[in-house]
Amino acid sequence: RNVPIPSSSFTSGESYDQILISRRSKYRTGTRFTRRGTDGTGAVANYAETEQICLILNNTNPCSNSRGVLKEVYSHVQTRGSIPLHWSSPADVKAYRPRVFIGVDPVLQARGLRDHLLSELWWYSSSIGLKNSFLSKSKLTKDSGKDEVKVAMVNLIDKHGDQGRLGSTFDSVLSAVLEVYGKSYPKHKSKCGKSSES
C-alpha cells in the first residue's frame, strides 16, 4: 500500500512503498540452546539478515489508481547471530539458564571471530580491497579499499554470571583481533545491554 510522505523534504504527490525481507542462513542451523557460537569457517549459529527497502514513488497523477513512477530506492541491512566465538550452552531441563562453556584456545577464538568479521565485510562491502583481504586473510588497512565501511556491533547479553563471562571474552578477543588485523581502525567500545543473547 502506498503511504503518503508527510515530511516537508518531499514534494507533494510523492509516496513510498516498503519491502521487508528476512533471510536465515543455511550454515550452522539449529535451535537456540542446541547450536551456539561459530564454526571453523566463521559462520555463526542462528544467523539472520533483515533488509528494509524503501521505494520513493512519484505519483504524477494523484487522481489515478496507478502506483506511480519509481524515483528513489533506499535499503538498510541488519544482521544478527550468535556471538562469534567457540562456545556452547547445552540444554538442561533442570536449569532455567543453562551453563555457558567457553572454548579455551585463544588462537581458535581469534580465528573464528576474524573469519566472521571478514565474511561480513565480504558480503556487505563493495570494496575490492576488502574482498581481497578476505581471500588472503591478511591485515585490514586503509589501503584495503577506499570505500568507507562502518560496522556497528551490538552486544546484548547480560553483564553478570555466565553471560557476563561470555561478554568479557568477546570483548577481549575482539580487541586482540582488531589489534592484529585492523591497526588503522579505531578501537571498539563495548556496551553490554540487559537482554539475553539468542
mmCIF file of C-alpha atoms in Angstrom:
data_model
loop_
_atom_site.group_PDB
_atom_site.id
_atom_site.type_symbol
_atom_site.label_atom_id
_atom_site.label_comp_id
_atom_site.label_asym_id
_atom_site.label_seq_id
_atom_site.Cartn_x
_atom_site.Cartn_y
_atom_site.Cartn_z
ATOM 1 C CA ARG A 1 0.000 0.000 0.000
ATOM 2 C CA ASN A 2 1.341 3.447 -0.858
ATOM 3 C CA VAL A 3 1.870 5.685 2.151
ATOM 4 C CA PRO A 4 1.924 9.492 1.697
ATOM 5 C CA ILE A 5 5.135 11.106 2.926
ATOM 6 C CA PRO A 6 4.358 13.885 5.440
ATOM 7 C CA SER A 7 7.881 15.366 5.547
ATOM 8 C CA SER A 8 8.429 18.793 4.020
ATOM 9 C CA SER A 9 11.577 17.499 2.309
ATOM 10 C CA PHE A 10 9.425 15.660 -0.228
ATOM 11 C CA THR A 11 7.239 17.243 -2.844
ATOM 12 C CA SER A 12 3.510 16.698 -2.879
ATOM 13 C CA GLY A 13 2.409 13.690 -4.812
ATOM 14 C CA GLU A 14 5.248 11.514 -3.508
ATOM 15 C CA SER A 15 4.636 8.353 -1.563
ATOM 16 C CA TYR A 16 6.628 5.323 -0.591
ATOM 17 C CA ASP A 17 6.296 1.580 -0.556
ATOM 18 C CA GLN A 18 8.209 -0.558 1.842
ATOM 19 C CA ILE A 19 9.568 -4.071 1.438
ATOM 20 C CA LEU A 20 10.841 -6.119 4.375
ATOM 21 C CA ILE A 21 12.884 -9.244 3.652
ATOM 22 C CA SER A 22 14.379 -11.626 6.206
ATOM 23 C CA ARG A 23 16.783 -14.401 5.264
ATOM 24 C CA ARG A 24 18.044 -17.187 7.535
ATOM 25 C CA SER A 25 21.464 -18.641 6.920
ATOM 26 C CA LYS A 26 21.802 -22.219 5.726
ATOM 27 C CA TYR A 27 25.079 -22.532 7.640
ATOM 28 C CA ARG A 28 25.211 -23.554 11.303
ATOM 29 C CA THR A 29 21.464 -24.022 11.603
ATOM 30 C CA GLY A 30 19.812 -25.255 14.752
ATOM 31 C CA THR A 31 17.556 -24.203 17.563
ATOM 32 C CA ARG A 32 18.528 -21.958 20.425
ATOM 33 C CA PHE A 33 20.474 -23.802 23.164
ATOM 34 C CA THR A 34 21.345 -26.651 20.769
ATOM 35 C CA ARG A 35 23.573 -24.624 18.437
ATOM 36 C CA ARG A 36 25.724 -21.717 19.627
ATOM 37 C CA GLY A 37 28.767 -19.717 18.622
ATOM 38 C CA THR A 38 30.858 -20.046 15.489
ATOM 39 C CA ASP A 39 32.318 -22.899 13.487
ATOM 40 C CA GLY A 40 35.726 -23.195 11.807
ATOM 41 C CA THR A 41 34.672 -21.015 8.872
ATOM 42 C CA GLY A 42 33.312 -18.081 10.902
ATOM 43 C CA ALA A 43 29.646 -18.966 10.302
ATOM 44 C CA VAL A 44 27.593 -18.272 13.440
ATOM 45 C CA ALA A 45 24.551 -20.074 14.784
ATOM 46 C CA ASN A 46 21.075 -18.621 14.332
ATOM 47 C CA TYR A 47 22.268 -16.072 11.783
ATOM 48 C CA ALA A 48 19.638 -13.950 10.046
ATOM 49 C CA GLU A 49 19.773 -10.991 7.690
ATOM 50 C CA THR A 50 16.949 -8.462 7.589
ATOM 51 C CA GLU A 51 16.682 -5.906 4.803
ATOM 52 C CA GLN A 52 14.296 -2.975 4.713
ATOM 53 C CA ILE A 53 13.818 -1.412 1.282
ATOM 54 C CA CYS A 54 12.026 1.926 0.862
ATOM 55 C CA LEU A 55 10.792 2.854 -2.590
ATOM 56 C CA ILE A 56 10.068 6.550 -3.154
ATOM 57 C CA LEU A 57 7.348 6.914 -5.772
ATOM 58 C CA ASN A 58 6.426 9.998 -7.754
ATOM 59 C CA ASN A 59 2.682 9.998 -8.344
ATOM 60 C CA THR A 60 2.389 12.166 -11.422
ATOM 61 C CA ASN A 61 -1.380 11.897 -11.458
ATOM 62 C CA PRO A 62 -2.743 11.670 -7.885
ATOM 63 C CA CYS A 63 -6.266 11.002 -9.212
ATOM 64 C CA SER A 64 -5.279 7.788 -10.955
ATOM 65 C CA ASN A 65 -5.085 4.400 -9.273
ATOM 66 C CA SER A 66 -1.567 3.746 -10.599
ATOM 67 C CA ARG A 67 1.230 3.150 -8.101
ATOM 68 C CA GLY A 68 3.419 5.921 -9.524
ATOM 69 C CA VAL A 69 6.870 6.072 -11.025
ATOM 70 C CA LEU A 70 9.879 4.835 -9.051
ATOM 71 C CA LYS A 71 12.015 7.827 -8.104
ATOM 72 C CA GLU A 72 14.490 6.606 -5.437
ATOM 73 C CA VAL A 73 15.378 3.390 -3.615
ATOM 74 C CA TYR A 74 16.879 3.126 -0.112
ATOM 75 C CA SER A 75 17.997 -0.017 1.648
ATOM 76 C CA HIS A 76 19.091 -0.833 5.203
ATOM 77 C CA VAL A 77 20.530 -4.244 6.097
ATOM 78 C CA GLN A 78 20.887 -5.614 9.607
ATOM 79 C CA THR A 79 22.311 -8.989 10.585
ATOM 80 C CA ARG A 80 22.129 -10.894 13.833
ATOM 81 C CA GLY A 81 23.503 -14.124 15.130
ATOM 82 C CA SER A 82 25.155 -15.907 17.977
ATOM 83 C CA ILE A 83 28.324 -14.418 19.488
ATOM 84 C CA PRO A 84 31.118 -15.363 17.039
ATOM 85 C CA LEU A 85 33.265 -17.339 19.484
ATOM 86 C CA HIS A 86 33.593 -21.054 20.128
ATOM 87 C CA TRP A 87 31.145 -21.673 22.976
ATOM 88 C CA SER A 88 28.183 -23.835 23.897
ATOM 89 C CA SER A 89 25.248 -23.846 26.272
ATOM 90 C CA PRO A 90 23.794 -27.349 26.422
ATOM 91 C CA ALA A 91 20.107 -27.504 27.303
ATOM 92 C CA ASP A 92 19.308 -28.746 30.777
ATOM 93 C CA VAL A 93 15.719 -29.394 31.854
ATOM 94 C CA LYS A 94 16.647 -28.717 35.483
ATOM 95 C CA ALA A 95 18.180 -25.276 34.912
ATOM 96 C CA TYR A 96 16.349 -22.173 33.700
ATOM 97 C CA ARG A 97 19.638 -20.718 32.433
ATOM 98 C CA PRO A 98 21.941 -23.431 31.111
ATOM 99 C CA ARG A 99 25.649 -23.137 31.902
ATOM 100 C CA VAL A 100 27.847 -21.496 29.283
ATOM 101 C CA PHE A 101 31.013 -23.324 28.243
ATOM 102 C CA ILE A 102 33.576 -21.114 26.526
ATOM 103 C CA GLY A 103 36.407 -22.541 24.401
ATOM 104 C CA VAL A 104 39.854 -22.033 25.919
ATOM 105 C CA ASP A 105 42.069 -21.915 22.802
ATOM 106 C CA PRO A 106 42.778 -18.189 22.189
ATOM 107 C CA VAL A 107 44.038 -18.770 18.635
ATOM 108 C CA LEU A 108 40.887 -20.716 17.707
ATOM 109 C CA GLN A 109 38.697 -17.984 19.238
ATOM 110 C CA ALA A 110 40.536 -15.233 17.340
ATOM 111 C CA ARG A 111 40.337 -17.128 14.030
ATOM 112 C CA GLY A 112 36.612 -17.742 14.400
ATOM 113 C CA LEU A 113 35.902 -14.076 15.148
ATOM 114 C CA ARG A 114 38.275 -12.843 12.430
ATOM 115 C CA ASP A 115 36.702 -15.113 9.825
ATOM 116 C CA HIS A 116 33.218 -13.968 10.849
ATOM 117 C CA LEU A 117 34.159 -10.271 10.577
ATOM 118 C CA LEU A 118 35.876 -10.773 7.229
ATOM 119 C CA SER A 119 32.834 -12.653 5.959
ATOM 120 C CA GLU A 120 30.579 -9.747 6.981
ATOM 121 C CA LEU A 121 32.881 -7.315 5.172
ATOM 122 C CA TRP A 122 32.915 -9.584 2.124
ATOM 123 C CA TRP A 123 29.135 -9.659 1.817
ATOM 124 C CA TYR A 124 28.327 -6.081 2.796
ATOM 125 C CA SER A 125 31.205 -4.060 1.336
ATOM 126 C CA SER A 126 31.649 -3.021 -2.270
ATOM 127 C CA SER A 127 35.400 -2.553 -1.775
ATOM 128 C CA ILE A 128 37.580 -4.809 -3.923
ATOM 129 C CA GLY A 129 40.485 -4.288 -1.494
ATOM 130 C CA LEU A 130 38.438 -5.597 1.428
ATOM 131 C CA LYS A 131 37.312 -8.582 -0.604
ATOM 132 C CA ASN A 132 40.949 -9.338 -1.478
ATOM 133 C CA SER A 133 41.850 -9.090 2.229
ATOM 134 C CA PHE A 134 39.162 -11.672 2.906
ATOM 135 C CA LEU A 135 40.563 -14.064 0.320
ATOM 136 C CA SER A 136 44.127 -13.764 1.610
ATOM 137 C CA LYS A 137 43.081 -13.332 5.285
ATOM 138 C CA SER A 138 45.626 -10.527 5.509
ATOM 139 C CA LYS A 139 45.617 -7.386 7.614
ATOM 140 C CA LEU A 140 42.863 -4.877 7.016
ATOM 141 C CA THR A 141 44.389 -1.472 6.328
ATOM 142 C CA LYS A 142 43.092 1.799 4.979
ATOM 143 C CA ASP A 143 44.642 0.795 1.659
ATOM 144 C CA SER A 144 42.457 -2.324 1.578
ATOM 145 C CA GLY A 145 39.748 -0.237 -0.008
ATOM 146 C CA LYS A 146 38.807 3.358 -0.473
ATOM 147 C CA ASP A 147 35.146 2.757 0.396
ATOM 148 C CA GLU A 148 34.387 3.636 3.979
ATOM 149 C CA VAL A 149 32.849 0.657 5.706
ATOM 150 C CA LYS A 150 31.112 1.202 9.013
ATOM 151 C CA VAL A 151 30.293 -1.816 11.124
ATOM 152 C CA ALA A 152 28.318 -1.495 14.348
ATOM 153 C CA MET A 153 28.306 -4.492 16.649
ATOM 154 C CA VAL A 154 25.768 -4.568 19.455
ATOM 155 C CA ASN A 155 26.385 -6.943 22.342
ATOM 156 C CA LEU A 156 23.026 -7.572 24.042
ATOM 157 C CA ILE A 157 23.997 -10.159 26.611
ATOM 158 C CA ASP A 158 23.690 -9.746 30.350
ATOM 159 C CA LYS A 159 26.734 -8.385 32.228
ATOM 160 C CA HIS A 160 26.503 -10.921 35.056
ATOM 161 C CA GLY A 161 27.108 -14.630 35.547
ATOM 162 C CA ASP A 162 27.925 -16.928 32.634
ATOM 163 C CA GLN A 163 26.754 -14.423 30.047
ATOM 164 C CA GLY A 164 28.953 -11.781 31.658
ATOM 165 C CA ARG A 165 31.953 -14.099 31.234
ATOM 166 C CA LEU A 166 30.999 -14.655 27.599
ATOM 167 C CA GLY A 167 30.696 -10.902 27.025
ATOM 168 C CA SER A 168 34.101 -10.265 28.619
ATOM 169 C CA THR A 169 35.667 -12.984 26.486
ATOM 170 C CA PHE A 170 34.104 -11.484 23.360
ATOM 171 C CA ASP A 171 35.452 -8.020 24.249
ATOM 172 C CA SER A 172 38.987 -9.301 24.831
ATOM 173 C CA VAL A 173 39.054 -11.445 21.672
ATOM 174 C CA LEU A 174 37.633 -8.579 19.587
ATOM 175 C CA SER A 175 40.310 -6.225 20.968
ATOM 176 C CA ALA A 176 43.019 -8.749 20.064
ATOM 177 C CA VAL A 177 41.651 -9.289 16.546
ATOM 178 C CA LEU A 178 41.434 -5.542 15.913
ATOM 179 C CA GLU A 179 44.955 -5.095 17.298
ATOM 180 C CA VAL A 180 46.371 -7.597 14.807
ATOM 181 C CA TYR A 181 44.128 -7.179 11.757
ATOM 182 C CA GLY A 182 42.777 -3.653 11.999
ATOM 183 C CA LYS A 183 45.570 -1.430 13.294
ATOM 184 C CA SER A 184 44.422 1.568 11.268
ATOM 185 C CA TYR A 185 40.855 1.373 12.548
ATOM 186 C CA PRO A 186 39.685 2.918 15.852
ATOM 187 C CA LYS A 187 39.295 0.731 18.914
ATOM 188 C CA HIS A 188 35.862 -0.641 19.655
ATOM 189 C CA LYS A 189 33.692 0.493 22.523
ATOM 190 C CA SER A 190 31.845 -2.201 24.389
ATOM 191 C CA LYS A 191 28.318 -1.694 25.636
ATOM 192 C CA CYS A 192 26.598 -4.655 27.229
ATOM 193 C CA GLY A 193 22.848 -4.490 27.497
ATOM 194 C CA LYS A 194 20.451 -6.415 29.658
ATOM 195 C CA SER A 195 18.805 -8.637 27.064
ATOM 196 C CA SER A 196 19.760 -12.267 26.649
ATOM 197 C CA GLU A 197 21.691 -13.373 23.580
ATOM 198 C CA SER A 198 19.639 -15.683 21.402
#
